[in-house]
XYZ file of C-alpha atoms in Angstrom:
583
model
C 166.922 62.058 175.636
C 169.383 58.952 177.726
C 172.023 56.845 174.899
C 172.705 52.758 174.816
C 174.620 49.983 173.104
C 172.773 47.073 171.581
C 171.646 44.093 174.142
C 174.816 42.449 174.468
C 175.280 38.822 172.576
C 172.071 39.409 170.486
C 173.690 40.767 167.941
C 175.971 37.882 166.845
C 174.179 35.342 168.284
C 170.708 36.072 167.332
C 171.120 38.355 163.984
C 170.714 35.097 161.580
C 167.730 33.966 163.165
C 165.749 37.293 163.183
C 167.196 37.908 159.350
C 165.145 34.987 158.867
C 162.512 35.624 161.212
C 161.869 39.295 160.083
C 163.034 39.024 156.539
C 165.556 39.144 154.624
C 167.268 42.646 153.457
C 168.908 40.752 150.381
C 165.389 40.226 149.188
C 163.681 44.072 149.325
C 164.306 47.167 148.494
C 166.727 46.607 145.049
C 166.192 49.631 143.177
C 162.973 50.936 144.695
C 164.671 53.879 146.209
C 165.061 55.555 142.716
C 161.043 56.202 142.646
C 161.358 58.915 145.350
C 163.604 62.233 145.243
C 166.578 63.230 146.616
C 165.064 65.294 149.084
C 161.952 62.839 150.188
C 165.001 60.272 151.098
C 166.579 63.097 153.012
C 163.326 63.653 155.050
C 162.941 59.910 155.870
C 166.438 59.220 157.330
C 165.740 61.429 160.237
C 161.681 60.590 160.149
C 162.164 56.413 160.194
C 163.674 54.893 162.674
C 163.939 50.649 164.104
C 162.970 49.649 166.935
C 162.705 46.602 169.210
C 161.685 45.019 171.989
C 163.418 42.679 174.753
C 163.456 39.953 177.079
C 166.529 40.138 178.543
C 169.627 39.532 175.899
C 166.976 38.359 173.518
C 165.213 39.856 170.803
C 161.486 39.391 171.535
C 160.133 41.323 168.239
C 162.384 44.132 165.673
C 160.320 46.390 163.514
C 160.053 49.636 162.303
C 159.063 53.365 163.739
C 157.981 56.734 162.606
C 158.578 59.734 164.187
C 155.166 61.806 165.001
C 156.954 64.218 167.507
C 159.884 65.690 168.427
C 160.363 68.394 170.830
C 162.921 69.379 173.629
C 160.588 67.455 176.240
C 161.151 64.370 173.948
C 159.697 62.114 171.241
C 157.232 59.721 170.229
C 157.817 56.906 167.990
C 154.589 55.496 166.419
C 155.179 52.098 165.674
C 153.083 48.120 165.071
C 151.865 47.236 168.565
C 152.666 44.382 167.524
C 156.327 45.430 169.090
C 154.962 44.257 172.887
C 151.971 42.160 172.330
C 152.151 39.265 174.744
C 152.696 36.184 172.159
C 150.508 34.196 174.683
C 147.615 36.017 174.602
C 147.482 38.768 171.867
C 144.576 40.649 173.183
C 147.446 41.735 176.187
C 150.637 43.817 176.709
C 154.114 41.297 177.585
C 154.649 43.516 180.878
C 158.324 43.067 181.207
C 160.083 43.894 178.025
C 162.924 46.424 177.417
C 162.661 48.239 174.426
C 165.329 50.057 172.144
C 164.838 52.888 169.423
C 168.093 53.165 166.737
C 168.671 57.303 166.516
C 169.619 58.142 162.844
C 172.737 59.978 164.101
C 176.516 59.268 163.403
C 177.198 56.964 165.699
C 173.404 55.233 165.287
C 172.991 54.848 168.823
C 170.559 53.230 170.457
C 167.976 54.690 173.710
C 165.821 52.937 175.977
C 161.784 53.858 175.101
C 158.974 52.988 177.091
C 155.445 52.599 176.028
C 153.166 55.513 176.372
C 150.234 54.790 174.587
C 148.600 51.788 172.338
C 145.151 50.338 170.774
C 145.460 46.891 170.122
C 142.310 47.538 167.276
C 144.461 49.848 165.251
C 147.090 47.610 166.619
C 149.342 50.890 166.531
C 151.557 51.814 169.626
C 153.908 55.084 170.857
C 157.130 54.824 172.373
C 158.366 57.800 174.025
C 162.029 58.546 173.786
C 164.228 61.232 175.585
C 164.461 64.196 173.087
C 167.135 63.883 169.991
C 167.962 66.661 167.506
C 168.381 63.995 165.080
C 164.563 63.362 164.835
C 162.337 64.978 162.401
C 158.598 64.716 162.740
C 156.654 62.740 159.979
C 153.548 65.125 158.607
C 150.393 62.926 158.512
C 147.324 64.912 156.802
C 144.103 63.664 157.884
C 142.212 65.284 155.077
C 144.625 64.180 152.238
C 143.085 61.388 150.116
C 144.984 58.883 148.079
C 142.864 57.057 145.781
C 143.355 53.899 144.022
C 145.176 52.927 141.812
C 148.271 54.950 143.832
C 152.202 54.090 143.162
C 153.588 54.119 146.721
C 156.552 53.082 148.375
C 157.074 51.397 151.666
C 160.239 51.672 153.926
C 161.630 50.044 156.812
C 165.215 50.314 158.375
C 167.244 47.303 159.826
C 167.846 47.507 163.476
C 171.327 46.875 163.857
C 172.947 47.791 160.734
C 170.718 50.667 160.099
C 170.137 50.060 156.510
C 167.012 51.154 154.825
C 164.909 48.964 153.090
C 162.326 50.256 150.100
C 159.710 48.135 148.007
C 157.326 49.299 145.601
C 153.492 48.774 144.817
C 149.949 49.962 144.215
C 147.552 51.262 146.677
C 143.981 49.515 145.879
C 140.797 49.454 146.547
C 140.169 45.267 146.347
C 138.173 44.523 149.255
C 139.891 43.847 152.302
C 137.768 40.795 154.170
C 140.717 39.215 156.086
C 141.226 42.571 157.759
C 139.473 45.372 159.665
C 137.262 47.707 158.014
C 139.321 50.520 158.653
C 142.105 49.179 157.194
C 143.357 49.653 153.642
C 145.710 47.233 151.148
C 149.192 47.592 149.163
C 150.835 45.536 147.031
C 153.907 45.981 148.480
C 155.759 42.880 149.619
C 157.363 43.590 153.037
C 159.385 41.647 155.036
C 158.326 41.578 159.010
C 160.763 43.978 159.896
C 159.038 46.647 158.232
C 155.868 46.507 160.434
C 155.431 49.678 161.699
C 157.067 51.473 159.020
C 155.486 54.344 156.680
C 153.763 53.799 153.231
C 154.477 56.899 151.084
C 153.493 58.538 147.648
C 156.124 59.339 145.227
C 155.914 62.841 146.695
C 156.867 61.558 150.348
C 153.502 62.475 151.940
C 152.554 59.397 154.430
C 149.674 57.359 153.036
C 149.618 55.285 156.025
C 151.682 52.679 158.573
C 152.619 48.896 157.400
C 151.703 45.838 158.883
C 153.130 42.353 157.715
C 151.103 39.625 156.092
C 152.054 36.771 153.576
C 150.228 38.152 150.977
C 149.185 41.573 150.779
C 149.950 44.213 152.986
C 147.627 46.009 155.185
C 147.862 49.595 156.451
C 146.391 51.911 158.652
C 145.726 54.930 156.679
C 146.845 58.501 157.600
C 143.499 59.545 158.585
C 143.228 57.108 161.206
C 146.350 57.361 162.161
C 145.587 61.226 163.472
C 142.798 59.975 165.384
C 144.355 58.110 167.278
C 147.498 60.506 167.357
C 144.906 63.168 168.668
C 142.936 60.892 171.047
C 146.031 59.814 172.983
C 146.823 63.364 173.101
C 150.354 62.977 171.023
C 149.415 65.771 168.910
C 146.461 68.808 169.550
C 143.390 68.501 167.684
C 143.402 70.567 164.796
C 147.332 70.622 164.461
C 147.251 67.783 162.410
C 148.497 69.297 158.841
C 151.256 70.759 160.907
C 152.297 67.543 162.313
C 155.489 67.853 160.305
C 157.004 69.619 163.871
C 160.396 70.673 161.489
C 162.583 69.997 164.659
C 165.895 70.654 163.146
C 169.415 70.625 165.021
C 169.274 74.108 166.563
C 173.016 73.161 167.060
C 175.062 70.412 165.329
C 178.603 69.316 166.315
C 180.767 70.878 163.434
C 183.088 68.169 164.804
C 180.180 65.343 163.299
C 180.703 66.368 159.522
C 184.314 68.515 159.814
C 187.180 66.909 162.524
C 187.477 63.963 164.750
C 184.666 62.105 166.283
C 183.783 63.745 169.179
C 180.686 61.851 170.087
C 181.615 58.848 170.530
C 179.336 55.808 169.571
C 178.380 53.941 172.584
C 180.014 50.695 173.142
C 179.511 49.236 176.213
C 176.274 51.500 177.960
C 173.686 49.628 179.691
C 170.108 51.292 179.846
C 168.834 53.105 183.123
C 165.470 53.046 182.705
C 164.643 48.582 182.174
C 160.980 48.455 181.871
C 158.597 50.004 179.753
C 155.460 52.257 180.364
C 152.216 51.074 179.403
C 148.822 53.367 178.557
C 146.116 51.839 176.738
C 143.037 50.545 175.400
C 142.136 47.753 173.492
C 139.160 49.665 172.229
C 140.573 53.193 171.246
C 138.851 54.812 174.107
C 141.172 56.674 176.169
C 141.480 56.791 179.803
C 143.842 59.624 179.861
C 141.420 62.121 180.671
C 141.415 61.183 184.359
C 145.125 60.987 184.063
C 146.870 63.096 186.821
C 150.729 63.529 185.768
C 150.566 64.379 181.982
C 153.669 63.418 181.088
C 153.374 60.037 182.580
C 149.428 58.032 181.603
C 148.903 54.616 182.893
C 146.381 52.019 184.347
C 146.409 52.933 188.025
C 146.307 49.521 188.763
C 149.647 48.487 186.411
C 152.293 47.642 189.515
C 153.068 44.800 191.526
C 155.644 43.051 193.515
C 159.097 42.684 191.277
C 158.927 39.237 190.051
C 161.322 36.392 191.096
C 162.494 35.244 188.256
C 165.663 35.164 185.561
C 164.786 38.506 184.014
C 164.586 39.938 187.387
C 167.873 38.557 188.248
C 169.120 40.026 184.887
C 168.251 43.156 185.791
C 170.471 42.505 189.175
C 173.126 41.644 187.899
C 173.067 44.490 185.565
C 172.558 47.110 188.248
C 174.219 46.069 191.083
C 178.016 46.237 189.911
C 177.203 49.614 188.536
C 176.259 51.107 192.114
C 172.450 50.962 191.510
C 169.899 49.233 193.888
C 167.491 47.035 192.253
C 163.576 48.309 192.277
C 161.248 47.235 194.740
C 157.981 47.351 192.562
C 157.235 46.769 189.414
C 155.269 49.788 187.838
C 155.013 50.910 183.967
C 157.081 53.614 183.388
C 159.171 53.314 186.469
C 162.422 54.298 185.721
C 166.257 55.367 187.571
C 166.827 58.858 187.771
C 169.888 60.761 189.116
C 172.193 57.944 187.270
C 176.192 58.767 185.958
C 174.711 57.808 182.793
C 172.277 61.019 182.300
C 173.876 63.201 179.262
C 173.496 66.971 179.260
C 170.324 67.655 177.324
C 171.462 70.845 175.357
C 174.353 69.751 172.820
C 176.093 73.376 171.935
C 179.383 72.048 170.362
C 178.810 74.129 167.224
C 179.576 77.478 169.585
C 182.629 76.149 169.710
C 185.362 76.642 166.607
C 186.764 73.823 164.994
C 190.009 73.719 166.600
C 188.650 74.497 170.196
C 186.438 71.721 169.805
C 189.373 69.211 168.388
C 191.675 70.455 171.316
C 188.597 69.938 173.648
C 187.733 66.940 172.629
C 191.223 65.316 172.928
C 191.765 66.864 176.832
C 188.751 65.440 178.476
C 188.536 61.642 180.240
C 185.785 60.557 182.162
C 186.735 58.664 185.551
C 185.125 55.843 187.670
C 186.118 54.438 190.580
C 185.385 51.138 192.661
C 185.171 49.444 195.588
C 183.510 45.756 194.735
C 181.359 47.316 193.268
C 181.052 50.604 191.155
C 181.748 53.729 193.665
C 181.447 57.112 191.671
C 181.875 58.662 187.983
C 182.758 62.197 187.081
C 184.405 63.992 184.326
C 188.131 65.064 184.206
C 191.033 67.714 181.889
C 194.764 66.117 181.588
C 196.431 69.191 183.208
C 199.755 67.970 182.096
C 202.449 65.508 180.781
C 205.684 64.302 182.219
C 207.454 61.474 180.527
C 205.072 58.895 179.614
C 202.360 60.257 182.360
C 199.643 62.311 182.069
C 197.819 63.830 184.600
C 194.214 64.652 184.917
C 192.201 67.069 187.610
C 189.021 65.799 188.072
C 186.401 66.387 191.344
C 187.511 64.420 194.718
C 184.583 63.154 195.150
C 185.394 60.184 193.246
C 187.336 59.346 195.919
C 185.160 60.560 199.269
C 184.187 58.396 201.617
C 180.677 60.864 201.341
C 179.374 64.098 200.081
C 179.808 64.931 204.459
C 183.058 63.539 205.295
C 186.507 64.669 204.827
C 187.766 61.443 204.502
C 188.657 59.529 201.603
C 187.281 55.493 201.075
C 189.875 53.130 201.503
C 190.945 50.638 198.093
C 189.478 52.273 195.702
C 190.172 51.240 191.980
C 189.938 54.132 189.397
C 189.318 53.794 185.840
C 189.880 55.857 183.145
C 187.661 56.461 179.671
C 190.530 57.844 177.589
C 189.713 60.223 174.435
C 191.168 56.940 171.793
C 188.245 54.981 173.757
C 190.491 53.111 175.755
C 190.546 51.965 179.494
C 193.394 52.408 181.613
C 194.031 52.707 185.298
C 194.539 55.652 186.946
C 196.560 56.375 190.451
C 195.608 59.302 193.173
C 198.399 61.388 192.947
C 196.892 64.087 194.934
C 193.683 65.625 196.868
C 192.399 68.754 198.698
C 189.081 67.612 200.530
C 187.965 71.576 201.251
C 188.179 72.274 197.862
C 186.987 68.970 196.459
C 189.524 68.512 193.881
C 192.340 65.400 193.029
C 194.907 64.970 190.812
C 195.022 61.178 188.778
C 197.831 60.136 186.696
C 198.265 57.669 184.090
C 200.925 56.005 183.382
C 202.645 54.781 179.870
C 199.902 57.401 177.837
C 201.163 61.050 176.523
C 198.002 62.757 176.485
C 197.607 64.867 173.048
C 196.010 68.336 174.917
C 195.591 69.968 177.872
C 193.463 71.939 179.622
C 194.409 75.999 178.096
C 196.237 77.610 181.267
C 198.309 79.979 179.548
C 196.449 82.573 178.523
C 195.588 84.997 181.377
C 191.450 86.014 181.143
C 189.220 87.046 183.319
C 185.999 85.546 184.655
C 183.367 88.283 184.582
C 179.502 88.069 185.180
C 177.795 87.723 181.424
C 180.540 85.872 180.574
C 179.300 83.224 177.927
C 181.030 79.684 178.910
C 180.710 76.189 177.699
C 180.918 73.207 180.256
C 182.112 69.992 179.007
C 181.769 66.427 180.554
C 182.224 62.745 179.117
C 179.813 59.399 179.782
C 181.911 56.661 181.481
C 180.041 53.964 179.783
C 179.682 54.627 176.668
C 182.333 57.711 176.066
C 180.133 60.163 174.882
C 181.426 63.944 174.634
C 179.209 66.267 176.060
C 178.899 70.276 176.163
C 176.471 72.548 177.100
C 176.274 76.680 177.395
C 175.453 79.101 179.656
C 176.926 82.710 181.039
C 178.773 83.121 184.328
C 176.822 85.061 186.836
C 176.940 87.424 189.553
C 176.007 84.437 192.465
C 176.762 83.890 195.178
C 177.741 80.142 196.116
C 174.756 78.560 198.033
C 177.192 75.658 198.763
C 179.690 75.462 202.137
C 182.351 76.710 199.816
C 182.019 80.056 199.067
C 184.917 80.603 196.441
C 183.215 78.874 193.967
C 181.410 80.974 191.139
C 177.763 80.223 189.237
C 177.170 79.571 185.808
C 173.696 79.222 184.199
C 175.164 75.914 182.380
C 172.776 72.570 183.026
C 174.827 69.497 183.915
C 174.324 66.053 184.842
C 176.233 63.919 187.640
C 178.482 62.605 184.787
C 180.025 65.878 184.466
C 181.411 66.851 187.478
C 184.955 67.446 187.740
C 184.769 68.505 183.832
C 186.555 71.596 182.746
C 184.479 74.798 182.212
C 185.894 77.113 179.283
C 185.251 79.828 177.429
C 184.561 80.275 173.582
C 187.899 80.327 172.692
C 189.084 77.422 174.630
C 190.584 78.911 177.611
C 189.949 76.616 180.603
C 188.250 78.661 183.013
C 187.496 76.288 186.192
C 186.521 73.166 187.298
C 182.488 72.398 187.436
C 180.616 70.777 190.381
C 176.786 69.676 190.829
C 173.757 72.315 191.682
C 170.348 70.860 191.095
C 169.096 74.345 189.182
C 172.626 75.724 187.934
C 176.581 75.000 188.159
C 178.471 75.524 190.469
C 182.641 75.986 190.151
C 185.723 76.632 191.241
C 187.884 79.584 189.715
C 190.822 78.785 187.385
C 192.980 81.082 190.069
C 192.258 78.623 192.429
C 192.793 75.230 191.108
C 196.237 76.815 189.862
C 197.127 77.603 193.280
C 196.556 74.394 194.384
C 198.270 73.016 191.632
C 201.676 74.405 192.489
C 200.915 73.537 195.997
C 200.639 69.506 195.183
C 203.397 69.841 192.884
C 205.375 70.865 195.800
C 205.323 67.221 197.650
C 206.238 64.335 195.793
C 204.153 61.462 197.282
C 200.252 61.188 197.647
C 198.878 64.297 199.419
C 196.171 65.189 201.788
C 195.491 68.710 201.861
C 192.774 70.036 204.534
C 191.905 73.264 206.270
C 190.787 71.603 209.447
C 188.996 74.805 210.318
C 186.005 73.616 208.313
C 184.765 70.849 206.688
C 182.823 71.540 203.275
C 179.938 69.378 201.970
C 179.675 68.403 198.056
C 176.245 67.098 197.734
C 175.342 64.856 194.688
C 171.832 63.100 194.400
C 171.511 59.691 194.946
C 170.139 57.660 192.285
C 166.903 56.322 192.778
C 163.679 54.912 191.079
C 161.221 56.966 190.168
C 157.456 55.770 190.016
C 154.506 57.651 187.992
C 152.087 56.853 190.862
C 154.120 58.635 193.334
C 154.793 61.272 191.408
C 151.140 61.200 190.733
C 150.140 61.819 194.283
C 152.541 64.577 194.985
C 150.735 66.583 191.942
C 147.241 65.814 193.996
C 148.721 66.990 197.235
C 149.668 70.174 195.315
């Protein structure tokens, strides 16, 4: 999955308002959680989720979500339509809307989600999500019946705060004239930021999803819900009773539960992908049959021009100081890729001990630099401390003119995300271009750790190896694993060595260890594996920078190695559509 912080101002600006607007949490939810078990609360704090939608800084509608899927290619959030119904014309989508899904992790982050799929007569919608091990799917049993009278519970969760929200009723039968026939009525009294949310039994099993209304509360009932599930092709027909998905952590942080906080909640990370998806009928018939690009179903016909217009020069503003170029379409689903704010999608800290992870955790920075506007972002290790300076090896290409010239850009600023979460400047102290490495310091911080030189180890193929990077933005610790192989570089530079590891942009220049700590190089882009540069190495060049005393330029002249790193772009579902048909 990609993580982000809150739109920035809503929160204090707008939060009395939409406690108003949506209901107030004072008012639901007093003791109804002691109707359900320990273990059916357990289930839902990783099953319900909030959600909302956008317009610029603004909150355009908060509600509730249930998790239907979860799987390492993502997951889908079923959820009220009501989330991006256009409030002009509710028989339409609002086109331009940013939407926002709360993960039920430590640091209750929040990710961009587009719209995938919706029928505005179930009035029912899924928002897709990058993948989360946080995330357990609901199980919604089409041929389970709940008769009437049923005590059942429905839940909702606050969207900033987090906080769960429970009231109690009855399930009936009373007929059900100011709603559609398919549709089925509780007693429970929910506030409007439950829409969306799951009505259970006192056993936990899903009777159905909430929808507000001054008076009683509608639902649409597990049965239907599966339909539609099935018809949009969320789950396979016939899978239904398995729905439940149990996507558990294959591998969670001991550092979450047992030592410091090493992922970091997000504080200041702006999304990358700014408008949603949108596949749909208004009349549950689905179109997705003709549908080219599985992964991505839309109306062919859902793009135009970018509009001129404040949200469009929100978006601007928002992209441009962070290196990106603005869009030149507007298309659902369109979205950057190849951004410094992609996190590694495998998450292996709990390979690490305790104490490696602490000492890892407290070593690595990320970096940014900037020329007007923001220039490059990588990962970095503090190497050492002298005094009241610390310095930290990172990759030189924060500092290259390009990935082909062995030249350095001129006034660059550099930034650095420290592991207490502050920012502080950082000064080139050193460089070797061939190599692609630099030296930073920092002045007036003593770093805690360093990267583990001392012990000597060798770097064998099979070798199992952990690569660690940090998120600029939002200072998010990241690792993933792999083993070192028997490669050859495919890159100009042909001392570097291969792992299997899976990195994004934001972790070059990040330190590549082993199990027990032991800092085994420094790791550099590949689009299908990792490329790095041998411990032996980097400590050669080391003692070689510490042997001049003022900013250093070291070259081999005899040739001049490239570094390539992909350029971020936008990426469109209807060009990606005709590259499948020319396949």
């Amino acid at each position: 999955m990609s993580s982000v912080s809150p739109v920035p101002m809503t929160e204090n600006l707008y939060l009395d308002y939409f406690g108003k607007e949506f209901g107030s949490i004072s008012d639901y939810g007093q003791d109804e959680w002691s109707k359900l078990n320990e273990k059916v609360v357990r289930n839902l704090l990783n099953t319900v989720v909030p959600v909302a939608s956008f317009i610029g800084n603004k909150m355009y509608f908060g509600c509730t979500g249930i998790v239907v899927e979860s799987n390492e290619a993502g997951a889908s959030i079923l959820t009220s339509a009501s989330l991006v119904r256009s409030d002009d014309d509710d028989r339409n989508m609002k086109s331009i809307l940013m939407i926002q899904v709360r993960l039920p992790n430590g640091g209750f982050e929040a990710t961009i989600g587009r719209v995938a799929h919706y029928d505005l007569d179930y009035n029912a919608a899924v928002i897709i999500i990058p993948s989360s091990r946080c995330l357990r799917a609901a199980c919604f049993d089409r041929h389970m019946e709940f008769g009437s009278p049923s005590n059942v519970v429905a839940v909702g969760r606050w969207f900033y705060s987090g906080r769960f929200m429970a009231t109690a009723g009855i399930l009936t039968d009373e007929p059900n004239r100011d709603y559609p026939e398919h549709m089925r009525i509780s007693t429970c009294k929910i506030p409007m930021v439950m829409t969306g949310g799951p009505l259970i039994d006192s056993g936990g099993n899903f009777v159905g999803m909430n929808f507000y209304s001054m008076d009683r509360t509608p639902l649409l009932p597990s049965n239907k819900i599966v339909d539609f599930l099935v018809l949009k092709r969320v789950i396979k027909s016939g899978t239904e009773k398995t729905l439940k998905r149990k996507y558990e952590s294959r591998c969670r942080s001991k550092i979450d539960n047992e030592g410091p906080e090493v992922i970091l909640k997000s504080i200041s990370e702006k999304p990358a992908s700014l408008l949603p998806s949108s596949e749909g009928t208004s009349s549950g018939e689905s179109e997705s049959e003709e549908c080219v690009d599985e992964e991505f179903c839309f109306f062919p016909d859902f793009h135009e021009p970018l509009p001129v217009n404040e949200f469009t020069e929100l978006i601007r503003n928002d992209l441009k100081p962070r290196g990106y170029a603005i869009a030149t379409r507007l298309e659902g689903g369109m979205h950057l890729v190849n951004t410094f704010e992609e996190e590694f999608v495998e998450d292996t800290w709990c390979k690490l001990s305790k104490k490696v992870a602490s000492d890892t955790s407290r070593s690595v920075v990320s970096l940014a630099s900037f020329k007007d506007q923001r220039f490059f972002v990588c990962t970095g290790v503090f190497i050492d401390c002298i005094g009241s300076t610390s310095r930290i090896l990172t990759s030189a290409s924060l500092i290259r003119s390009s990935p082909d010239e062995n030249n350095i850009a001129d006034n660059l600023k550099i930034q650095v995300y420290l592991p207490n979460k502050l920012v502080v400047t950082g000064t080139l102290q050193h460089y070797n271009l061939e190599y692609n490495v630099a030296v930073i310091s920092v002045m007036g911080f003593r770093c805690l750790r360093t990267a583990e030189f001392h012990n000597q180890v060798q770097i064998e193929p099979q070798r199992e190896v952990v690569t660690v990077g940090r998120v600029f933005e939002s200072g998010k610790l990241m690792a993933t694993s792999g083993i070192v192989t028997g490669k050859e570089s495919t890159l100009d530079c042909k001392e570097l060595m291969v792992t299997t590891c899976k990195i994004t942009k934001a972790g070059i220049g990040g330190p590549l260890i082993d199990l027990d700590g032991n800092f085994l190089g420094m790791n550099f882009y590949g689009r299908k594996e990792t490329y790095f540069l041998p411990r032996n190495m980097i400590l050669g060049l080391i003692k070689h920078f510490e042997a001049e005393r003022s900013v250093t330029r070291d070259v081999i002249y005899s040739k001049a190695n490239r570094w390539p790193v992909p350029v971020p772009r936008w990426s469109y579902p209807s060009s990606r559509a005709r590259r499948r048909q020319k396949l």
